[in-house]
CSV table of C-alpha atoms in Angstrom, one decimal:
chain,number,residue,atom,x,y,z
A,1,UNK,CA,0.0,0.0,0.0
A,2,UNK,CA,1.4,3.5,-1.5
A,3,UNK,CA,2.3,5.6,2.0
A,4,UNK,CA,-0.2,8.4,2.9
A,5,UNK,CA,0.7,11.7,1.2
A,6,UNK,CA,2.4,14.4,3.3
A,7,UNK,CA,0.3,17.0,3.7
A,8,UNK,CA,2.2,19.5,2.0
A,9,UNK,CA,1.6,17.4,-1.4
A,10,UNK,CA,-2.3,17.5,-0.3
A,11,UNK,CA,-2.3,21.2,0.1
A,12,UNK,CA,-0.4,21.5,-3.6
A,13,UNK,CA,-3.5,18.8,-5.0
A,14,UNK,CA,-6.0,21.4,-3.5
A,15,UNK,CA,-3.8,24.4,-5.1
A,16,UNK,CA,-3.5,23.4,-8.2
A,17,UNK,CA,-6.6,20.9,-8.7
A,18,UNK,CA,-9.7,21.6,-6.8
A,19,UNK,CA,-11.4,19.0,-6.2
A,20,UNK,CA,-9.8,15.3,-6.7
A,21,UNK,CA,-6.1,16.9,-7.6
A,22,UNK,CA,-6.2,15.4,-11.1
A,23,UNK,CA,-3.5,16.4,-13.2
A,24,UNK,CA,-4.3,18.5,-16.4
A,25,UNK,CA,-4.6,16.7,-19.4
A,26,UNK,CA,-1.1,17.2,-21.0
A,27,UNK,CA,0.5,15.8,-17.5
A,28,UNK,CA,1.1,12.1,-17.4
A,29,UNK,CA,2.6,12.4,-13.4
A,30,UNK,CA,1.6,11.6,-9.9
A,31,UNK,CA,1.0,14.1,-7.7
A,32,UNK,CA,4.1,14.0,-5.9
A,33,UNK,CA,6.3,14.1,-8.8
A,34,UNK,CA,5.1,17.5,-9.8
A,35,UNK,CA,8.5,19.4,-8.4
A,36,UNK,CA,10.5,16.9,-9.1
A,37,UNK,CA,12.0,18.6,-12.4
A,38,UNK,CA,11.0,21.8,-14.1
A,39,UNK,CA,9.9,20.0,-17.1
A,40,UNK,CA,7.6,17.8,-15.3
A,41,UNK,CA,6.1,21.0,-13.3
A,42,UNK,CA,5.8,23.1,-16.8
A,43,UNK,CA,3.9,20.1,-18.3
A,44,UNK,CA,1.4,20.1,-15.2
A,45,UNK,CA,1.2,23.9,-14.8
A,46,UNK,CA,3.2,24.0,-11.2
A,47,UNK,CA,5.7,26.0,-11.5
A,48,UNK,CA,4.7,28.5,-9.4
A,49,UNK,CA,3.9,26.4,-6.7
A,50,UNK,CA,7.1,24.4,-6.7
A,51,UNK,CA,9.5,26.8,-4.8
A,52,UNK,CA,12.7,25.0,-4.5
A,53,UNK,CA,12.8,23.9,-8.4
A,54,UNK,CA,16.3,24.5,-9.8
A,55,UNK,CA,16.8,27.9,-11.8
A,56,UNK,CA,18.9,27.4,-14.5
A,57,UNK,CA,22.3,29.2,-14.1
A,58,UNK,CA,22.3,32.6,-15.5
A,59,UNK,CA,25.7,33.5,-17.7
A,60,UNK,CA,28.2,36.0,-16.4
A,61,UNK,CA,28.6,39.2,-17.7
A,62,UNK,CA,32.0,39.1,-19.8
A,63,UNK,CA,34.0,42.4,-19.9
A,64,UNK,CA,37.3,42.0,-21.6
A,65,UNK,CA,39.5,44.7,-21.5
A,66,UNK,CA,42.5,45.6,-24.6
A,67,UNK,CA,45.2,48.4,-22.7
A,68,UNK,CA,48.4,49.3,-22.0
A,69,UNK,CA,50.4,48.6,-19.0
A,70,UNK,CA,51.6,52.5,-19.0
A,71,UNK,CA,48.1,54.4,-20.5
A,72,UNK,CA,47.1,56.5,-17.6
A,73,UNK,CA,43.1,56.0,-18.6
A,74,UNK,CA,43.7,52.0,-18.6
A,75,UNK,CA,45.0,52.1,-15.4
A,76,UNK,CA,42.8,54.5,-13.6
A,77,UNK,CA,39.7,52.1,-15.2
A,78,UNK,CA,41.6,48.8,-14.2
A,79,UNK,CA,42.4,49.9,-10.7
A,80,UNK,CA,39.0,52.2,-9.8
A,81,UNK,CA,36.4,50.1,-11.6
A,82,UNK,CA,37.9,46.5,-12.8
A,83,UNK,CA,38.8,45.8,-9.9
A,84,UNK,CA,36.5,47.0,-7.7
A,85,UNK,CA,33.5,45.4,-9.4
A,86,UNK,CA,35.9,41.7,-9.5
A,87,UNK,CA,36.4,41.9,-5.5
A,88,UNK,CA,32.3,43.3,-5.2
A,89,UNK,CA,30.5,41.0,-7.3
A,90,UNK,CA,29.9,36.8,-6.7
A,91,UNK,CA,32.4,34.7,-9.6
A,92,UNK,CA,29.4,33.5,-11.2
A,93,UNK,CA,28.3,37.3,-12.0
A,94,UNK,CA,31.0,38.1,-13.9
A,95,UNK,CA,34.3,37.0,-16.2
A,96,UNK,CA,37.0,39.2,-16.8
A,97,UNK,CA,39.5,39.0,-20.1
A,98,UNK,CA,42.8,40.8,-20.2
A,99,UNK,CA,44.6,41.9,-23.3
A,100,UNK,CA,47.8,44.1,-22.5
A,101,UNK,CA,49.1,44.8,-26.0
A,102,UNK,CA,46.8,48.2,-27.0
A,103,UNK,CA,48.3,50.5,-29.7
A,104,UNK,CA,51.5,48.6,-30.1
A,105,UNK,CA,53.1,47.2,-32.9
A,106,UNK,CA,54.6,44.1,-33.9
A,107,UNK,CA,57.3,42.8,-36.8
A,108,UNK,CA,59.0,39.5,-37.6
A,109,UNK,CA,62.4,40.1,-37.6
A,110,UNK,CA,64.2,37.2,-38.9
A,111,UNK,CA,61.5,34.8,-37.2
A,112,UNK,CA,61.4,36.6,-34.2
A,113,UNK,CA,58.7,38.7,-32.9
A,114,UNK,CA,59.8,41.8,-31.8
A,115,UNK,CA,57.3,45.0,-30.0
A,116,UNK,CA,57.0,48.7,-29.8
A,117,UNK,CA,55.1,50.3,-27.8
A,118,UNK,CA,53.3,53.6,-27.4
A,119,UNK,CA,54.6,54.5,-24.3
A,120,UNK,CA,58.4,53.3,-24.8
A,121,UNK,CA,60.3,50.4,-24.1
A,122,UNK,CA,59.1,50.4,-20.8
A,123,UNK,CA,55.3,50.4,-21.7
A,124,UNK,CA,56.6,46.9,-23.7
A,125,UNK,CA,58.6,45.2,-20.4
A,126,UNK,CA,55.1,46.1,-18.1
A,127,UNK,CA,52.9,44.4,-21.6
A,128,UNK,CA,55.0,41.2,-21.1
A,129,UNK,CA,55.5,41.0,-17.6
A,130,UNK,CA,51.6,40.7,-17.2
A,131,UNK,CA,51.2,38.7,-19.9
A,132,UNK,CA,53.7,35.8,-18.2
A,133,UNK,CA,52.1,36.6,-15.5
A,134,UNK,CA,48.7,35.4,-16.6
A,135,UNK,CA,50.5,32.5,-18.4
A,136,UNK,CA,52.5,30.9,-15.6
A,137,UNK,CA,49.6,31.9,-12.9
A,138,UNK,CA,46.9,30.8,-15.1
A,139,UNK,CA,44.3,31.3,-12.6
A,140,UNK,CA,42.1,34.4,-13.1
A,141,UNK,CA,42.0,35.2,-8.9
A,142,UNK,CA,45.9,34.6,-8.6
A,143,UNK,CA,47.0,37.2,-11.1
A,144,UNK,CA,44.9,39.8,-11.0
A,145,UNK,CA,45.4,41.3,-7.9
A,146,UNK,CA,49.3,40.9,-8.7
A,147,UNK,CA,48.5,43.1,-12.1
A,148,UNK,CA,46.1,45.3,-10.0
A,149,UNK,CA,49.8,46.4,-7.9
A,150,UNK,CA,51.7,47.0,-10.6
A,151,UNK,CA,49.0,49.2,-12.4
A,152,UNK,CA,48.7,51.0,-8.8
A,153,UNK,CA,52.0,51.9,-8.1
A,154,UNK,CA,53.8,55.2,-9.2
A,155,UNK,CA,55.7,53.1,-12.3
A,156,UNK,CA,54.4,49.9,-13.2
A,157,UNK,CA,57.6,48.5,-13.6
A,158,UNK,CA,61.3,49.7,-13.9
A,159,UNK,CA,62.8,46.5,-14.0
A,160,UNK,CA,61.5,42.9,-13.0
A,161,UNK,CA,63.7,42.5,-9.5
A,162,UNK,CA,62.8,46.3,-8.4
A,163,UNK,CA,58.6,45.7,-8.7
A,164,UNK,CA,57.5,42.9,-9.4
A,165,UNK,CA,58.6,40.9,-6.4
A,166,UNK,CA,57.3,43.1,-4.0
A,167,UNK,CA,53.6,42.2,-5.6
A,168,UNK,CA,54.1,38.5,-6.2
A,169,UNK,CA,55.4,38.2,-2.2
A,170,UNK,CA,52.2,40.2,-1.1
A,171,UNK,CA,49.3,38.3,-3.8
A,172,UNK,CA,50.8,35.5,-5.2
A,173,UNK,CA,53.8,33.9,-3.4
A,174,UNK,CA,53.8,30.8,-4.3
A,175,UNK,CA,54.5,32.2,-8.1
A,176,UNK,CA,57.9,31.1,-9.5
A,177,UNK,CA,59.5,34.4,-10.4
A,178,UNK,CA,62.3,32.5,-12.0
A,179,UNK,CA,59.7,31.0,-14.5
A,180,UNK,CA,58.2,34.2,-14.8
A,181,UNK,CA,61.5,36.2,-15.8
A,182,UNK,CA,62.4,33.3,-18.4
A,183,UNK,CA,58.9,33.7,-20.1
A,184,UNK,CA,59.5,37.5,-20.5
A,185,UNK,CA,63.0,37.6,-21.8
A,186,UNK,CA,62.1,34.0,-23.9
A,187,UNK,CA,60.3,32.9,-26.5
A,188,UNK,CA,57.6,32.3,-24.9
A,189,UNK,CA,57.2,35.7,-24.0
A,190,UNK,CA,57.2,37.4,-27.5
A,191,UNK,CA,54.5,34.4,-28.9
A,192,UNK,CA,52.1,35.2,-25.9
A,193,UNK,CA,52.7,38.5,-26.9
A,194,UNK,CA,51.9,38.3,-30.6
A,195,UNK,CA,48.9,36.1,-29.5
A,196,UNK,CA,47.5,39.5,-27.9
A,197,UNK,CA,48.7,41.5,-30.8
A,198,UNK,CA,46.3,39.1,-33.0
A,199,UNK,CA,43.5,39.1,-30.4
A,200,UNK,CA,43.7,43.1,-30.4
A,201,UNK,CA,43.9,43.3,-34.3
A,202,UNK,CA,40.7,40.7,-34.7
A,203,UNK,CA,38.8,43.6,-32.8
A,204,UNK,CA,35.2,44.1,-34.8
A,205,UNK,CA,34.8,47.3,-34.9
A,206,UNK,CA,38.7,47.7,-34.7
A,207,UNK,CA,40.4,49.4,-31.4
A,208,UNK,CA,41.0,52.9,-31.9
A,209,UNK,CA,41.8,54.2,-28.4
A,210,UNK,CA,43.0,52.3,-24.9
A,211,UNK,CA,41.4,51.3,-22.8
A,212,UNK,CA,39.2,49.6,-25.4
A,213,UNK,CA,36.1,47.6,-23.2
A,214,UNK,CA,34.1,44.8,-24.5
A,215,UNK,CA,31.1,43.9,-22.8
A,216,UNK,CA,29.5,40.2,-23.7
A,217,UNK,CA,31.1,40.6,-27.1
A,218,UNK,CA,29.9,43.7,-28.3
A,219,UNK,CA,31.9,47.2,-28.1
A,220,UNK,CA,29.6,50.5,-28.5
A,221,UNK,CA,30.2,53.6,-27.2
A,222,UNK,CA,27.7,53.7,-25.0
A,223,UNK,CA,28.9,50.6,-23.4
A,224,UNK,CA,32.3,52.4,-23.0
A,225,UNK,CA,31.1,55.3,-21.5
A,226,UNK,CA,28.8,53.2,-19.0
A,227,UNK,CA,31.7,51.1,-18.1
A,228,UNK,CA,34.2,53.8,-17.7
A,229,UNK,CA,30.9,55.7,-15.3
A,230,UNK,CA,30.2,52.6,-13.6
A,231,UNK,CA,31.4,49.1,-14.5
A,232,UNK,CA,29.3,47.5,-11.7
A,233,UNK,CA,26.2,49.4,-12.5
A,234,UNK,CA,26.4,48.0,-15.9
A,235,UNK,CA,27.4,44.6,-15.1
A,236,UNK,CA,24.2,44.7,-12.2
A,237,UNK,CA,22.3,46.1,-15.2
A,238,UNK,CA,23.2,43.3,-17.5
A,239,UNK,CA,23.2,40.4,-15.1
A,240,UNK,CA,20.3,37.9,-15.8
């Protein structure tokens, strides 16, 4: 014999179906499998009476953001709304995409890729140091607040030993700043780098000022000037 139904479920029969609690016609369930998925309470018209159904994950706003280590308008955005909204808002709510390469320019010089920069060599040095940075860190939380002190201090870098330490020590020491020095002056270094000069000359519409923001995919000027205003205002404005 089936066990007497909670009375819950009886209050949810007299809810949704006066009388005997039959189910409408297009709803092939028992009672008491009603909230069991939201497909089974859409095809017997409970959805609004089944409380704890799951909600399907809403997508995080995406903001990806193409600048220069040493552009005093990238910096002041990273520092005073990037980074704000990342440490205000839950992970789910939002994904962040860096791109240090901005108005730089590249050339294959006998194989090798080689960079300059709109703000000098140094401008180039602070480019690649982030970028190995993100490479060797690979985890979004782990590097960002390291790239957040360089961008805040009085010269993002003047060389690798005088600043960078200082921030990997404080955010991120566990960090191998051995591996991170042999990215930049390697290899490595100048193909991350040319992966950001082709990730920065794929922009649609193309870049033409730093800091260049990207919201979900789409760049307008409207989203610029709303994200430069308030970047969590538009992201709580966005998020779904």
């Amino acid at each position: 014999m089936a066990p007497a139904a909670p009375l819950a479920l009886l209050a949810l029969v007299a809810l949704l179906a006066p009388g005997l609690g039959e189910a409408v016609p297009s709803c092939d369930y028992p009672v008491h499998l009603w909230c069991s998925s939201p497909e089974i309470a859409i095809a017997c018209q409970a959805e609004s009476h089944c409380a704890q159904l799951p909600r399907p994950a809403a997508a995080p706003v995406e903001v990806s953001l193409f600048y220069e280590s040493l552009c005093p308008a990238c910096r002041v955005f990273l520092i005073q709304e990037l980074f704000t909204a990342w440490l205000l808002l839950p992970d789910e709510a939002l994904s962040i995409t860096l791109v240090p390469y901005g108005n730089a320019q590249e050339r294959n010089v006998s194989g090798k890729w080689s960079f300059q920069c709109q703000h000098g060599p140094e401008e180039c040095l602070g480019n690649m140091i982030e970028t190995c940075l993100m490479h060797e860190a690979k985890n979004f939380s782990t590097y960002f607040p390291v790239i957040f002190c360089l961008e805040s201090g009085s010269s993002v870098t003047k060389n690798l030993e005088a600043v960078c330490p200082p921030c990997l020590q404080i955010y991120a020491p566990q960090l191998d700043r051995g591996r991170i020095a042999a990215c930049i002056g390697g290899d490595t270094g100048a193909a991350l780098m040319h992966r950001n000069a082709q990730l920065t000359e794929a922009l649609d519409p193309p870049h033409q000022y730093v800091p260049w923001i990207v919201i979900n995919g789409k760049h307008t000027e409207e989203l610029q000037t709303q994200a430069q205003a308030s970047l969590l205002g538009l992201i709580c404005r966005l998020y779904q």
